[in-house]
Short mmCIF file of C-alpha atoms in Angstrom, two decimals:
data_model
loop_
_atom_site.label_atom_id
_atom_site.label_comp_id
_atom_site.label_asym_id
_atom_site.label_seq_id
_atom_site.Cartn_x
_atom_site.Cartn_y
_atom_site.Cartn_z
CA MET A 1 156.98 88.62 105.73
CA SER A 2 156.44 86.81 102.47
CA GLN A 3 158.59 87.51 99.48
CA ASP A 4 155.52 88.83 97.62
CA ALA A 5 154.82 91.36 100.44
CA LEU A 6 158.45 92.52 100.39
CA GLY A 7 158.18 93.01 96.61
CA ILE A 8 155.07 95.14 97.00
CA ILE A 9 156.81 97.33 99.59
CA LEU A 10 159.97 97.75 97.49
CA ARG A 11 157.92 98.60 94.36
CA SER A 12 156.01 101.26 96.31
CA VAL A 13 159.26 102.79 97.57
CA ALA A 14 160.64 102.79 94.00
CA LYS A 15 157.46 104.49 92.71
CA ARG A 16 157.74 107.24 95.35
CA MET A 17 161.43 107.82 94.51
CA ARG A 18 160.64 107.90 90.77
CA ALA A 19 157.88 110.48 91.39
CA ASP A 20 160.26 112.70 93.34
CA PHE A 21 162.89 112.21 90.62
CA GLU A 22 160.40 113.23 87.94
CA GLN A 23 159.55 116.35 89.91
CA SER A 24 163.22 117.36 89.90
CA LYS A 25 163.16 117.34 86.11
CA ALA A 26 161.19 120.60 86.29
CA PHE A 27 164.27 122.48 87.50
CA SER A 28 165.86 124.54 84.74
CA HIS A 29 169.37 124.46 86.27
CA ASN A 30 171.03 121.05 85.91
CA GLY A 31 173.15 121.60 89.01
CA GLU A 32 170.09 122.16 91.18
CA ALA A 33 168.31 119.15 89.67
CA GLY A 34 171.37 117.02 90.47
CA THR A 35 171.56 118.37 94.01
CA SER A 36 167.89 117.65 94.61
CA ARG A 37 168.37 114.05 93.41
CA GLU A 38 171.33 113.63 95.71
CA VAL A 39 169.22 114.88 98.60
CA LEU A 40 166.47 112.39 97.65
CA VAL A 41 168.96 109.53 97.86
CA ARG A 42 170.39 110.82 101.15
CA ASN A 43 166.90 111.10 102.66
CA PHE A 44 166.01 107.61 101.51
CA LEU A 45 169.18 106.15 102.97
CA SER A 46 168.68 108.03 106.23
CA SER A 47 165.38 106.27 106.70
CA CYS A 48 166.95 102.82 106.15
CA LEU A 49 170.37 102.97 107.83
CA PRO A 50 171.06 101.67 111.33
CA ALA A 51 171.06 104.31 114.10
CA HIS A 52 174.87 104.48 114.29
CA VAL A 53 175.19 105.37 110.56
CA GLN A 54 174.45 108.79 109.11
CA ALA A 55 174.09 109.70 105.41
CA ILE A 56 175.93 112.94 104.64
CA HIS A 57 175.32 114.94 101.46
CA ASN A 58 178.18 116.76 99.72
CA ALA A 59 181.51 115.85 101.28
CA GLU A 60 185.15 115.02 100.70
CA ILE A 61 187.08 112.31 102.42
CA VAL A 62 190.57 112.83 103.82
CA ALA A 63 193.18 110.21 104.49
CA ARG A 64 195.90 110.29 107.15
CA ASP A 65 198.61 110.57 104.44
CA GLY A 66 197.07 113.85 103.22
CA GLY A 67 195.16 112.41 100.29
CA VAL A 68 191.75 113.95 99.61
CA SER A 69 188.93 112.54 97.54
CA ARG A 70 187.04 114.50 94.97
CA GLN A 71 183.55 115.78 95.93
CA CYS A 72 181.28 112.90 96.93
CA ASP A 73 177.50 113.02 96.57
CA VAL A 74 176.41 110.93 99.58
CA VAL A 75 178.74 109.41 102.20
CA ASP A 76 177.61 106.97 104.88
CA VAL A 77 179.60 107.68 108.06
CA ASN A 78 179.70 106.74 111.69
CA ARG A 79 177.25 109.10 113.43
CA GLU A 80 179.95 109.99 115.95
CA THR A 81 182.31 111.26 113.24
CA PRO A 82 183.98 114.44 114.46
CA PRO A 83 182.91 117.46 112.42
CA LEU A 84 186.31 118.51 110.99
CA THR A 85 184.44 121.19 109.08
CA SER A 86 180.96 121.83 107.83
CA LEU A 87 181.01 124.94 105.69
CA ASP A 88 177.61 125.71 104.23
CA GLY A 89 176.72 122.00 104.33
CA TYR A 90 180.00 120.74 102.85
CA ARG A 91 181.69 118.21 105.10
CA VAL A 92 185.26 116.94 105.39
CA ILE A 93 185.32 113.40 106.76
CA PRO A 94 188.27 111.22 107.91
CA ASN A 95 188.36 108.03 105.82
CA GLU A 96 188.42 105.87 108.97
CA CYS A 97 184.83 106.98 109.69
CA VAL A 98 183.39 106.14 106.26
CA TYR A 99 181.18 103.06 105.75
CA GLY A 100 180.12 103.70 102.20
CA LEU A 101 179.89 106.12 99.30
CA VAL A 102 177.00 106.69 96.85
CA GLU A 103 177.37 108.60 93.61
CA VAL A 104 174.08 109.82 92.14
CA LYS A 105 173.80 109.91 88.36
CA THR A 106 170.81 110.94 86.26
CA ASN A 107 172.14 109.03 83.25
CA LEU A 108 174.86 106.47 83.87
CA THR A 109 177.38 106.35 81.06
CA HIS A 110 180.43 104.08 80.85
CA LYS A 111 182.68 107.10 81.57
CA ASP A 112 180.55 108.10 84.63
CA LEU A 113 180.69 104.53 85.96
CA LEU A 114 184.47 104.38 85.68
CA ASP A 115 184.78 107.87 87.24
CA SER A 116 182.56 106.87 90.18
CA CYS A 117 184.48 103.63 90.73
CA GLU A 118 187.76 105.53 90.93
CA LYS A 119 186.40 107.42 93.96
CA ILE A 120 186.17 104.27 96.02
CA VAL A 121 189.47 102.56 95.22
CA PRO A 122 191.48 102.45 98.49
CA GLY A 123 194.67 104.45 98.51
CA THR A 124 193.92 106.47 95.37
CA PHE A 125 193.12 109.83 96.87
CA PRO A 126 195.56 112.34 95.40
CA THR A 127 197.79 114.06 97.92
CA ARG A 128 197.18 117.79 98.02
CA THR A 129 200.05 119.96 96.99
CA LYS A 130 200.78 123.28 98.74
CA ARG A 131 199.42 126.33 96.98
#
């Protein structure tokens, strides 16, 4: 495949994603618009990932030492990851099964970028305290 043909394909994928993104602007509730955009990204990744990788929407990652991440928009995991829990679509995933993490932002600010980067720094999950 020539580089020009690849460019045409990637531009068409980008146009389709932009059109879906534009459609989500019609939602009055910002939370629902954000959720729909996260699902768009998850669906796109699902069509591109190797068969052994699954894109999960709305999850938290747990570490062996008890640390737990904040809510993550899209997490790429090994498809054979044990379902620790899946309550109403929210998943808890062991960090050993995670390949990648995607944060979806409508407008990326400096603060949002720093916040998203903190989610992926190894060993920085806060340890839960007993309630």
